Short mmCIF file of C-alpha atoms in Angstrom, two decimals:
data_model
loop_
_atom_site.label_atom_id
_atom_site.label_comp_id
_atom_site.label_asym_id
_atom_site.label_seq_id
_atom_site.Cartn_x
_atom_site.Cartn_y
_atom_site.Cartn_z
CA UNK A 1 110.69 31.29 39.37
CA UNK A 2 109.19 28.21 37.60
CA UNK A 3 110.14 25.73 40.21
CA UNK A 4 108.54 28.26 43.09
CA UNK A 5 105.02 28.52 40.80
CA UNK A 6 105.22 24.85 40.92
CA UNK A 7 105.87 24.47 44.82
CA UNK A 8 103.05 26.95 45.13
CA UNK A 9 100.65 25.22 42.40
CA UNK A 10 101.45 21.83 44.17
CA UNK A 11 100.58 23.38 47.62
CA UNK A 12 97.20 25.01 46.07
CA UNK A 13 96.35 21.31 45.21
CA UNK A 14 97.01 20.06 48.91
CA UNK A 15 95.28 23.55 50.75
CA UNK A 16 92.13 24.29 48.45
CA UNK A 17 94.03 27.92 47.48
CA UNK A 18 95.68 29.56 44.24
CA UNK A 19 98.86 31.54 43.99
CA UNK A 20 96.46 34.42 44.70
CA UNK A 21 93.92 32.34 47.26
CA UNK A 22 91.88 31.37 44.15
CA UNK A 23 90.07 28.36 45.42
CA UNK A 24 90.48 26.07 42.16
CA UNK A 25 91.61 22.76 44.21
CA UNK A 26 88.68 22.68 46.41
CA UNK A 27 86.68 23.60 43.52
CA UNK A 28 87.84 20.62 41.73
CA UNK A 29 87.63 18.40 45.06
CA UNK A 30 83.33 18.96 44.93
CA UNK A 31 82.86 18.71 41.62
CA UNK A 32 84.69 15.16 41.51
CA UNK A 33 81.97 14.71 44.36
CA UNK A 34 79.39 15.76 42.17
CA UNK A 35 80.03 13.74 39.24
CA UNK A 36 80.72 10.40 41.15
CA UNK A 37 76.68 11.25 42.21
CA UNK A 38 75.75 12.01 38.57
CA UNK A 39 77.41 9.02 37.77
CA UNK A 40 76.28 6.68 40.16
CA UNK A 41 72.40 8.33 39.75
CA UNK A 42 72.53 8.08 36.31
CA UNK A 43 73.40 4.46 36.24
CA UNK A 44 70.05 3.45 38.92
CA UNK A 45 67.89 5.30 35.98
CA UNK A 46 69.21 3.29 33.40
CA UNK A 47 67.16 0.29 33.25
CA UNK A 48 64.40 1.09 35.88
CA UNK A 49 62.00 1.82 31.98
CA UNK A 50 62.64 -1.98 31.05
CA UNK A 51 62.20 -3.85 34.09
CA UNK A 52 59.21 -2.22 35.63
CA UNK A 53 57.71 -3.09 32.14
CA UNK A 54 58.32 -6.72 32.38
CA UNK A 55 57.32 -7.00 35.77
CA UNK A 56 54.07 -5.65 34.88
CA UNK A 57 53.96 -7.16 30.74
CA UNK A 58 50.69 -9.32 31.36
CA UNK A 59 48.94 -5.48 32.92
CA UNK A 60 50.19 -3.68 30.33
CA UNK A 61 49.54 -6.47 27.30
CA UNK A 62 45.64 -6.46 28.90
CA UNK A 63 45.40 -2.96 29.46
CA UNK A 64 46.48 -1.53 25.86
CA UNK A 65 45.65 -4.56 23.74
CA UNK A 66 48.45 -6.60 23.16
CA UNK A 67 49.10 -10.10 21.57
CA UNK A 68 52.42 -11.89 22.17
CA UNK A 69 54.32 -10.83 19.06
CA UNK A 70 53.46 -7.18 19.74
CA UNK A 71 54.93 -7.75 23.46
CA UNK A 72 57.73 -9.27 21.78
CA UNK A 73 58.27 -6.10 19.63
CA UNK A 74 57.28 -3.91 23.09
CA UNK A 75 60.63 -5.62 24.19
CA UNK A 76 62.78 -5.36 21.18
CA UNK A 77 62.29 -1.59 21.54
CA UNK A 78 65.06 -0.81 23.74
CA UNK A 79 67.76 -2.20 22.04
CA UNK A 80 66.17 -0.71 18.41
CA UNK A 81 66.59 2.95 20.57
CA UNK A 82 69.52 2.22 22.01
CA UNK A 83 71.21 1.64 18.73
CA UNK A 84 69.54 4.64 16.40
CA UNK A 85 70.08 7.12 19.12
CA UNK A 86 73.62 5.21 20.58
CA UNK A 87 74.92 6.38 17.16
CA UNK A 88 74.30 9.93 17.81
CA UNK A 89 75.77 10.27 21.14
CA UNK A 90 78.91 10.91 20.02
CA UNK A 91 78.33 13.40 17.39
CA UNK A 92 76.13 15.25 20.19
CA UNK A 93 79.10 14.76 22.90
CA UNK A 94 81.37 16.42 20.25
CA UNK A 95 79.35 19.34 19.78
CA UNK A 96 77.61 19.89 23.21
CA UNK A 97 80.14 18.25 25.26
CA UNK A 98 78.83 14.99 27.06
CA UNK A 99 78.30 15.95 30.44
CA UNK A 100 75.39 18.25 28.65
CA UNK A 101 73.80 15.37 26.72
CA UNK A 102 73.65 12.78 29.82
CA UNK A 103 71.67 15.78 31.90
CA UNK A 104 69.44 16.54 28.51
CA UNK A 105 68.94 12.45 27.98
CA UNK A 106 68.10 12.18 31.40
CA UNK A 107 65.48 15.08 31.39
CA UNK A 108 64.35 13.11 28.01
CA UNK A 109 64.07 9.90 30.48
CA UNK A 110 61.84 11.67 33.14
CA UNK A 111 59.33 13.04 30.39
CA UNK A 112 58.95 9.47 28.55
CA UNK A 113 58.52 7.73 32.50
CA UNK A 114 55.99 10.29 32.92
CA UNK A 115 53.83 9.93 29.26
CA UNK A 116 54.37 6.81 28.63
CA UNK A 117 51.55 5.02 30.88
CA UNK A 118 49.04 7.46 29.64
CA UNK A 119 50.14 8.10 26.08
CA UNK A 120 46.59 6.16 24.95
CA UNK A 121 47.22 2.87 22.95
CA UNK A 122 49.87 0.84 21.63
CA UNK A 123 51.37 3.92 19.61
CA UNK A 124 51.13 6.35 21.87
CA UNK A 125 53.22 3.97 24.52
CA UNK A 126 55.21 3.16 21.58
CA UNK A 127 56.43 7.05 21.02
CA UNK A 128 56.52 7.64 24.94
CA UNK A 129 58.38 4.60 25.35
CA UNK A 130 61.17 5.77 22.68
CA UNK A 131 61.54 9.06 23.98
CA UNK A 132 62.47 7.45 27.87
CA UNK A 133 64.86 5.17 26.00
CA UNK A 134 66.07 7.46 23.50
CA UNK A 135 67.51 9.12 27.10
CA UNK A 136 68.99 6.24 27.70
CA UNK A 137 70.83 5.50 24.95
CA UNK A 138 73.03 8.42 25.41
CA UNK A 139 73.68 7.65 28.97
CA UNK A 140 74.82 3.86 27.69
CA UNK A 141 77.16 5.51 25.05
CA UNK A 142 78.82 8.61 27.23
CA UNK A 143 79.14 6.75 30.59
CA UNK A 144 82.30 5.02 29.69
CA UNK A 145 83.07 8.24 27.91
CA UNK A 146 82.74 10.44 30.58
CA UNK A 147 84.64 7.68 33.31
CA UNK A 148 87.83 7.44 30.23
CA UNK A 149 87.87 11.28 30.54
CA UNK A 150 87.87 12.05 34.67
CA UNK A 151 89.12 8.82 36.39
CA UNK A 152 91.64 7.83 33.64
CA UNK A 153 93.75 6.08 36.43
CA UNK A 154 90.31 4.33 37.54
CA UNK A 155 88.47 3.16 34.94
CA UNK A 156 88.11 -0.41 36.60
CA UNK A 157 86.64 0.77 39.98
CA UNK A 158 84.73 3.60 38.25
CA UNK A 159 83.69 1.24 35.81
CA UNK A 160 82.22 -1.05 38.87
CA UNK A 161 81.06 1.38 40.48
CA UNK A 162 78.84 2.41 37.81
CA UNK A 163 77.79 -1.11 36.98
CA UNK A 164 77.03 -1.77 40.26
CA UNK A 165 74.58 1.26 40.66
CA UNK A 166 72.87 0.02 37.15
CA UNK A 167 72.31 -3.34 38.50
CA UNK A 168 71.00 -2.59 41.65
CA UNK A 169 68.77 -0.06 39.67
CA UNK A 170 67.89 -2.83 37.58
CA UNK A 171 67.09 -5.56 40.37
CA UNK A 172 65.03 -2.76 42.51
CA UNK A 173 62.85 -1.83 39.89
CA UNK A 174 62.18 -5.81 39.10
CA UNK A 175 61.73 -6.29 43.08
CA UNK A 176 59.29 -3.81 43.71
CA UNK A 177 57.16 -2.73 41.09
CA UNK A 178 54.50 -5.67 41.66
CA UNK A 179 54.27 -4.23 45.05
CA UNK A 180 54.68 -1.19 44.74
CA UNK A 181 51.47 -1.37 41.89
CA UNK A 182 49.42 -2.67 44.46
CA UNK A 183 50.58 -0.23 47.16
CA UNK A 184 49.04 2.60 44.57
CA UNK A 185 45.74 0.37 44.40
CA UNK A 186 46.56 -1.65 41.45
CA UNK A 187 46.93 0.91 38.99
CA UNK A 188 49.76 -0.27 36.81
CA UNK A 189 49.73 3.54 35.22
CA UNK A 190 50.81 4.74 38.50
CA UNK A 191 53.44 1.76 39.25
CA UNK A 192 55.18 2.80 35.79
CA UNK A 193 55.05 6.45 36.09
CA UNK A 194 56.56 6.41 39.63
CA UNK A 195 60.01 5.89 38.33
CA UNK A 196 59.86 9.24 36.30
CA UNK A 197 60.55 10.93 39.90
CA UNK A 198 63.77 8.78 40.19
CA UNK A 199 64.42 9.92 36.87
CA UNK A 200 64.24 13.49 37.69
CA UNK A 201 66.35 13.13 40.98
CA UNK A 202 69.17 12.39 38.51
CA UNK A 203 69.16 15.47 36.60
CA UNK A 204 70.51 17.63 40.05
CA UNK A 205 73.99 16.85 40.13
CA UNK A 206 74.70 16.73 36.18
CA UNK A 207 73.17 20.51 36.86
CA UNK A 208 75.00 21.51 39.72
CA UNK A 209 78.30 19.81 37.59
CA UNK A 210 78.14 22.27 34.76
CA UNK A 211 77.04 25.26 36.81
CA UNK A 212 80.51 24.50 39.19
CA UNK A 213 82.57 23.95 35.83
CA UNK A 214 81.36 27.26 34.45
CA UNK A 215 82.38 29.25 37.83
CA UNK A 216 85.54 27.15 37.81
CA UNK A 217 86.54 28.20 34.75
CA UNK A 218 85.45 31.97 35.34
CA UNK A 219 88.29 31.41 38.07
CA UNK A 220 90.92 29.75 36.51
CA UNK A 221 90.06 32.56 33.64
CA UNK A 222 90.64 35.43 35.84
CA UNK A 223 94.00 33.85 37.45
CA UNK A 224 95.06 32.82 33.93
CA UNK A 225 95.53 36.65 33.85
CA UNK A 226 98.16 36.76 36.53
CA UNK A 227 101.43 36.12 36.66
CA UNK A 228 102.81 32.68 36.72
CA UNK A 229 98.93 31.71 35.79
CA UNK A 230 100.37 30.25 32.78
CA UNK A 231 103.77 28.60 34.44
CA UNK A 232 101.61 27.02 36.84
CA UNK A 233 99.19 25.48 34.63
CA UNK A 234 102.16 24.04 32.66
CA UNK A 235 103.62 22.68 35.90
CA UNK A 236 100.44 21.04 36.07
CA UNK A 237 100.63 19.13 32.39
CA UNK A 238 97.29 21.19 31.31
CA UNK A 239 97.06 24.30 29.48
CA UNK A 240 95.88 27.31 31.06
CA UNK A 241 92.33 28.02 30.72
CA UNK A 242 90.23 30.87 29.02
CA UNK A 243 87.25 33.00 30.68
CA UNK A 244 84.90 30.92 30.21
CA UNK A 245 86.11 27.99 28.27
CA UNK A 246 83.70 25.31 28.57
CA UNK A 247 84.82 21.66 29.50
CA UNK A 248 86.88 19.38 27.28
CA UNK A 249 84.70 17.33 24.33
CA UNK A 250 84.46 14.03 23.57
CA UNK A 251 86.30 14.49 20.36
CA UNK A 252 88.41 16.73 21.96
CA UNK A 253 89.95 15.16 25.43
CA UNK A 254 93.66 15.71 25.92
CA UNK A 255 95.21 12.04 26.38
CA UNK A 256 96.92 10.98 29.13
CA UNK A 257 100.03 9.08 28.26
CA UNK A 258 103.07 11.25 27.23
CA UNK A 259 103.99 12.55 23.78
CA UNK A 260 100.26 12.22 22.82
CA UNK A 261 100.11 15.46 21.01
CA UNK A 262 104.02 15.56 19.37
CA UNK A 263 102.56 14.18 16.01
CA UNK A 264 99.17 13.58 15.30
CA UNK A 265 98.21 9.99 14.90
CA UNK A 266 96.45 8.56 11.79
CA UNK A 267 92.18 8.72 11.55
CA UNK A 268 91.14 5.85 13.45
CA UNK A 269 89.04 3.40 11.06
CA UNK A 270 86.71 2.25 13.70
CA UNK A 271 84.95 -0.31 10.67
CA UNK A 272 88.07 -1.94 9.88
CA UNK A 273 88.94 -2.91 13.36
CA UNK A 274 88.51 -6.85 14.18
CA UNK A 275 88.55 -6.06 17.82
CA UNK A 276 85.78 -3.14 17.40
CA UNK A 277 83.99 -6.01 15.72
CA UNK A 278 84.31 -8.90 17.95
CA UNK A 279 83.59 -5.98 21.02
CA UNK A 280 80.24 -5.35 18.80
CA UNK A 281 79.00 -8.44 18.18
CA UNK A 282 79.63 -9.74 22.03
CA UNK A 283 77.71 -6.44 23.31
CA UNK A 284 74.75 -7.25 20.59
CA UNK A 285 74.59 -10.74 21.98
CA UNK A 286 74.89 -10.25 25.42
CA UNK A 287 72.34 -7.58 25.11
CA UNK A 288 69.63 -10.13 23.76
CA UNK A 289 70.32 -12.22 26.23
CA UNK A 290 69.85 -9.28 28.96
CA UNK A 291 66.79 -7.95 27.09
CA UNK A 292 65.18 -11.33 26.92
CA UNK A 293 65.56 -12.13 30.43
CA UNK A 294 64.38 -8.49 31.50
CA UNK A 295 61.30 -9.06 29.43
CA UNK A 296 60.53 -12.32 29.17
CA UNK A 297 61.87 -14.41 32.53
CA UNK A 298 59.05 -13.44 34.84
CA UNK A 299 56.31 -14.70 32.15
CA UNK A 300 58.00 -17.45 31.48
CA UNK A 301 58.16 -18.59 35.62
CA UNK A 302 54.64 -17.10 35.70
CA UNK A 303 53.76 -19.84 32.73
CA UNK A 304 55.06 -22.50 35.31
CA UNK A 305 52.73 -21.38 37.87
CA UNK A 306 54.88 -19.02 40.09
CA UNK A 307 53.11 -16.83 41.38
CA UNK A 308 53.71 -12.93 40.03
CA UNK A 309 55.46 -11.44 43.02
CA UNK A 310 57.32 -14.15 43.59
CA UNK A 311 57.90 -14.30 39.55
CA UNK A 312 59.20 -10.42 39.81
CA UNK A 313 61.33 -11.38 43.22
CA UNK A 314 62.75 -13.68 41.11
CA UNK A 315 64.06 -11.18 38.18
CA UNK A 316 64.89 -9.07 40.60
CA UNK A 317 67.26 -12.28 42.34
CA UNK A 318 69.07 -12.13 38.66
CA UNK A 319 69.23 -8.25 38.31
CA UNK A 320 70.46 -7.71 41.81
CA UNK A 321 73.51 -10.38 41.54
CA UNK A 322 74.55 -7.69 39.27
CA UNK A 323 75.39 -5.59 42.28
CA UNK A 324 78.53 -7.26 43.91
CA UNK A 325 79.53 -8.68 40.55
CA UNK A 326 79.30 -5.62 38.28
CA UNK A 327 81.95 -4.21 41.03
CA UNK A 328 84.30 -7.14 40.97
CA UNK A 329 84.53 -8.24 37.40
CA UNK A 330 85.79 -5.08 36.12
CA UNK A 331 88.53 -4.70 38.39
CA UNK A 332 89.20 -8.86 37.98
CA UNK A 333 89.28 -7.90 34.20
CA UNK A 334 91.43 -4.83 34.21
CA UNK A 335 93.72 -7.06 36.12
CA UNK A 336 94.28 -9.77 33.18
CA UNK A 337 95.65 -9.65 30.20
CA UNK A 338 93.05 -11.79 27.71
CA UNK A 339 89.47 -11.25 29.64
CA UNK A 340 88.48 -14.53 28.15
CA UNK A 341 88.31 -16.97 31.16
CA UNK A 342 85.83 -14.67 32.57
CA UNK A 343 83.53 -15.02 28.77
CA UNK A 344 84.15 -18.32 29.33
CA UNK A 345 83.05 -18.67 32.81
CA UNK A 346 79.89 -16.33 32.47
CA UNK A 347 78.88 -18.57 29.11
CA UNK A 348 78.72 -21.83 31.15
CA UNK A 349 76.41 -20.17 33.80
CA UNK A 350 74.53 -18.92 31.16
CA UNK A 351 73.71 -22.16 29.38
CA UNK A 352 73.15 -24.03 33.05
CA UNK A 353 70.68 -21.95 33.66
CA UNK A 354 68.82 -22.02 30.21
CA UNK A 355 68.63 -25.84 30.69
CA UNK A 356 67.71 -25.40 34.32
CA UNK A 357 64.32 -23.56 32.66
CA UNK A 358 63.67 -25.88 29.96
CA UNK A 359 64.09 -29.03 32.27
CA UNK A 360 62.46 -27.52 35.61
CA UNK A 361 61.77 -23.68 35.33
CA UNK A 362 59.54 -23.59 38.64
CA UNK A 363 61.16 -26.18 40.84
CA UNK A 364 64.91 -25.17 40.54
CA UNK A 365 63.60 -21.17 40.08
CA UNK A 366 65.85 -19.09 42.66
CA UNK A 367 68.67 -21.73 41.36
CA UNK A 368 68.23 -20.63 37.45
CA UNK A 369 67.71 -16.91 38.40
CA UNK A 370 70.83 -16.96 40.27
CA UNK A 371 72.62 -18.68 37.38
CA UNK A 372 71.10 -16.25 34.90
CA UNK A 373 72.25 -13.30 36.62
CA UNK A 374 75.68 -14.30 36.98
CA UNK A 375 75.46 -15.15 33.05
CA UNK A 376 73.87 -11.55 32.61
CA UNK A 377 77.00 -10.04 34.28
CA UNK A 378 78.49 -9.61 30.84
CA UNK A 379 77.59 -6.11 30.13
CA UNK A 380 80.24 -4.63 32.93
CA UNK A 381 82.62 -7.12 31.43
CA UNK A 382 81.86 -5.39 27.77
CA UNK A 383 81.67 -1.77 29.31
CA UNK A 384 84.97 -2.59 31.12
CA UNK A 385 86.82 -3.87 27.47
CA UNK A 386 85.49 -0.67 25.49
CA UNK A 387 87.44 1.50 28.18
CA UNK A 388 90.49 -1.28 27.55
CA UNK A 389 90.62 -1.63 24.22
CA UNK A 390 91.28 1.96 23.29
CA UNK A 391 93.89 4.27 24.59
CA UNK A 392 92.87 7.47 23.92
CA UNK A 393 89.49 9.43 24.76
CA UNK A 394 88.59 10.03 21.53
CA UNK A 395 89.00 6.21 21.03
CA UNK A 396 87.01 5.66 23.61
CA UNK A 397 84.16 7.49 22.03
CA UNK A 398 84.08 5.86 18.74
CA UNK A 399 84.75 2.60 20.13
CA UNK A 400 81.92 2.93 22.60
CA UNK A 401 79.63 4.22 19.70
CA UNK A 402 80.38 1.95 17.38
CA UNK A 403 80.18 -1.38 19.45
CA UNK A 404 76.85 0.05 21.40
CA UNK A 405 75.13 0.89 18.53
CA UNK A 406 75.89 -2.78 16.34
CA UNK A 407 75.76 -4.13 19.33
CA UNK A 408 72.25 -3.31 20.11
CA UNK A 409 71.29 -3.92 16.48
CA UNK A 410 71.93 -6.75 16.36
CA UNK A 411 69.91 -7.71 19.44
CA UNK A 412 66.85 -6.46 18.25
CA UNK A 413 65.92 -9.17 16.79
CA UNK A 414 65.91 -11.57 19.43
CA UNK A 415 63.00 -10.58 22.18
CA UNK A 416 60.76 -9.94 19.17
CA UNK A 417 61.92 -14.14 17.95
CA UNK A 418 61.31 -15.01 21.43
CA UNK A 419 57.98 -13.75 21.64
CA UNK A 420 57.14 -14.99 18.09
CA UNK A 421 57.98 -18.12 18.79
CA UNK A 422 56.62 -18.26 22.18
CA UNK A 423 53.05 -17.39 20.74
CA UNK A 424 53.76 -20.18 18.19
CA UNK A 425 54.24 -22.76 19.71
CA UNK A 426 52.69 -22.48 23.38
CA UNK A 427 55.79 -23.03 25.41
CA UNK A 428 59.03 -22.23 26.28
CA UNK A 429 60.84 -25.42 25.15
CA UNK A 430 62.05 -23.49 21.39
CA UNK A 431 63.19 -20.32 23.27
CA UNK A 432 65.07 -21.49 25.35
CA UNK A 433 66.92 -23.47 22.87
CA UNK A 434 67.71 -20.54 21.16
CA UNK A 435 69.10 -18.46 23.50
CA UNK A 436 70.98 -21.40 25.10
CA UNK A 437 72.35 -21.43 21.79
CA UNK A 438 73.76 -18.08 21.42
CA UNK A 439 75.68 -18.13 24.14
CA UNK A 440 78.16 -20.42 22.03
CA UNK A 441 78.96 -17.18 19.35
CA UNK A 442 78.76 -15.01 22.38
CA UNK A 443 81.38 -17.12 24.21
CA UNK A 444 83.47 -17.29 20.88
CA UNK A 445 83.85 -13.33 19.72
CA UNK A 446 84.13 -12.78 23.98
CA UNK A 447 87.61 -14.41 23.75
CA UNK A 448 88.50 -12.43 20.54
CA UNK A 449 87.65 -9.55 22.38
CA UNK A 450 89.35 -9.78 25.39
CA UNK A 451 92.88 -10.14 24.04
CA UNK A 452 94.95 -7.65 25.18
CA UNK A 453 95.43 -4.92 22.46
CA UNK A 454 93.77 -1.23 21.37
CA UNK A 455 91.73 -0.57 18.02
CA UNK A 456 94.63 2.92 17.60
CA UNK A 457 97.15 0.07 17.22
CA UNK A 458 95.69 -2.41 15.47
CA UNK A 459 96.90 -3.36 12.37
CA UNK A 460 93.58 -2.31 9.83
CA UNK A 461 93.35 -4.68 6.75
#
């Protein structure tokens, strides 16, 4: 009787129908759809906020009253959000279940796009700002999350997918904001606020994705009632669902590999991992290296007398490399053990193209963008190890909390320095220096990062 509930559970999987013609597999079939959409949406929205902002900083510094250390702290206010609110995502996931806090964060996202150029004044843009960010901090944290959970077998591809669809984000908003400005008579109000609609386009399919898992489970309920409901579901390796039991949490996910629940395993001390930290600290400085160069890189071509479209054509050069590499260098990295030829390789381009600006920044310009965006290229590689170095879902969670949120603490410092030092001392020459220079750290707790073991199996000292 077993074995026949598990031919006819198998065939339900195959022809979209139940032991009763309960249509769970096809079900299941669209809402994968959906969420590869959600996904891939989600990702465009996430950086859209920064790098229309740089591409516009000398409007927006004019236009509300801003000297160069107050653009510098306008640009170390991502990361700051990222890392108070990256914190919480977790908790929230826990409690609300994560697919419910990415649709909330981006609703969050579309309401800050939509303030934030008429908020009135530095604090006003300040608050609007946050609450856009504040968005997308949850989206940074849960993404990986949310991948872990649903493509446990794809995690690479998913993973490069997803980075992909944030990079090309990234590079459009860089590419045509300038343009796009102009196109709405030169308003630079209007060429922020424009990306709220892309914003809100995002929120459909996280929508339609927890109105489908509600009715799925309503189905799975009723059949649960049946007989050989239950058989089935264990034929299946899940347990059989309740009327109406919502979708799995992130504190919550069943694990994949076998035996996971015949004992449970000791209270993972996130704080005490060396990998968690060597994860954290290579996320925190690749991030200021991202943040600076989404803030900072067209001014500092403009300063060299590019002109500003071409200066924004030129950010979006580095953003848009992002798109092919994002989708290769996860599945490169999920194919080697130690990931740390590719820190390697991604530090050297990084500090060639830092010198290439010091020595030359307008003459050799599409040469250091394209070196800076291969450099920038790090973040998939860091998304890609938090997915790596933790084997369960739950590990995933903490790990991605933990190393977001240091991570992006510790970069806010550096666009604020940058600007600091920029209005200091009148060039670019000190800068640069610096952030050629923390590529060497970067480089160093990369290779510690990428060896080849999980923070529920470390050894904790």
């Amino acid at each position: 009787m077993a074995s026949e509930t598990t031919r006819t559970t198998a065939s339900a999987r195959t022809t979209g129908t139940g032991a009763e013609g309960v249509p769970v597999p096809s079900a299941h079939t669209w809402r994968k759809q959906v969420l590869v959409l959600a996904i891939v949406l989600t990702a465009v929205n996430l950086r859209p906020a920064i790098t229309s902002l740089g591409a516009l900083l000398e409007e927006v510094r004019d236009g509300i009253g801003l000297s160069g250390g107050a653009a510098g702290l306008l640009t170390s206010v991502p990361p700051l959000c990222f890392a108070v609110f990256g914190v919480m995502a977790p908790r929230l996931a826990h409690r609300f279940g994560p697919t419910r806090v990415v649709c909330a964060g981006l609703v969050a996202l579309t309401a800050g796009l939509l303030l934030r150029p008429y908020a009135g004044g530095v604090p006003g843009f300040l608050a609007a700002s946050a609450l856009a960010l504040m968005g997308i901090a949850v989206g940074n944290v849960l993404m990986p999350v949310i991948v872990k959970h649903h493509f446990p077998d794809r995690v690479g591809p998913m993973t490069g997918l997803y980075s992909m669809a944030l990079a090309l984000g990234t590079a459009t908003a860089a590419a045509i904001t300038v343009p796009l400005t102009g196109a709405l008579g030169g308003s630079w109000q209007l060429g922020l606020a424009v990306w709220a609609g892309l914003a809100g386009v995002a929120v459909v399919p996280w929508a339609l994705f927890g109105r489908a898992g509600g009715a799925a489970g309503r189905g799975r309920g009723a059949a649960a009632g049946r007989p050989g409901a239950s058989a089935g579901a264990r034929a299946e390796g899940r347990p059989a669902t309740r009327p109406g039991q919502p979708e799995p949490r992130a504190g919550t996910y069943p694990e994949s590999r076998p035996g996971a629940h015949a004992a449970r395993p000791a209270p993972l001390r996130i704080t005490r991992s060396r990998t968690a930290w060597a994860l954290a600290v290579f996320f925190g400085l690749q991030a200021t290296g991202a943040y600076v160069t989404m803030g900072w890189m067209p001014q500092i071509f403009r300063d060299a007398g590019v002109p500003a479209g071409t200066a924004g054509l030129l950010l979006a050069v580095t953003m848009v490399l992002g798109v092919p590499l994002a989708f290769v260098i996860p599945r490169l990295a999920t194919r080697l053990p130690h990931q740390g030829p590719i820190v390697v390789a991604l530090g050297v381009c990084g500090l060639a193209g830092y010198a290439g600006l010091y020595v030359a920044p307008a003459a050799g310009a599409w040469v250091w963008a394209v070196l800076l965006g291969v450099a920038n290229c790090a973040f998939p590689l860091a998304l890609t190890m938090v997915g790596m170095r933790a084997r369960t879902g739950a590990g995933v969670a903490r790990l991605s909390g933990f190393a977001q949120s240091v991570g992006y603490l510790i970069s806010i410092p550096g666009p604020l320095l940058i600007g600091v030092l920029y209005q200091a001392t009148g060039d670019w020459h000190v800068p640069l220096t610096l952030m050629a220079l923390l590529l060497v750290p970067q480089t160093a707790v990369g290779i510690l990062a990428g060896r080849n073991r999980t923070v529920e199996d470390e050894p904790t000292p």
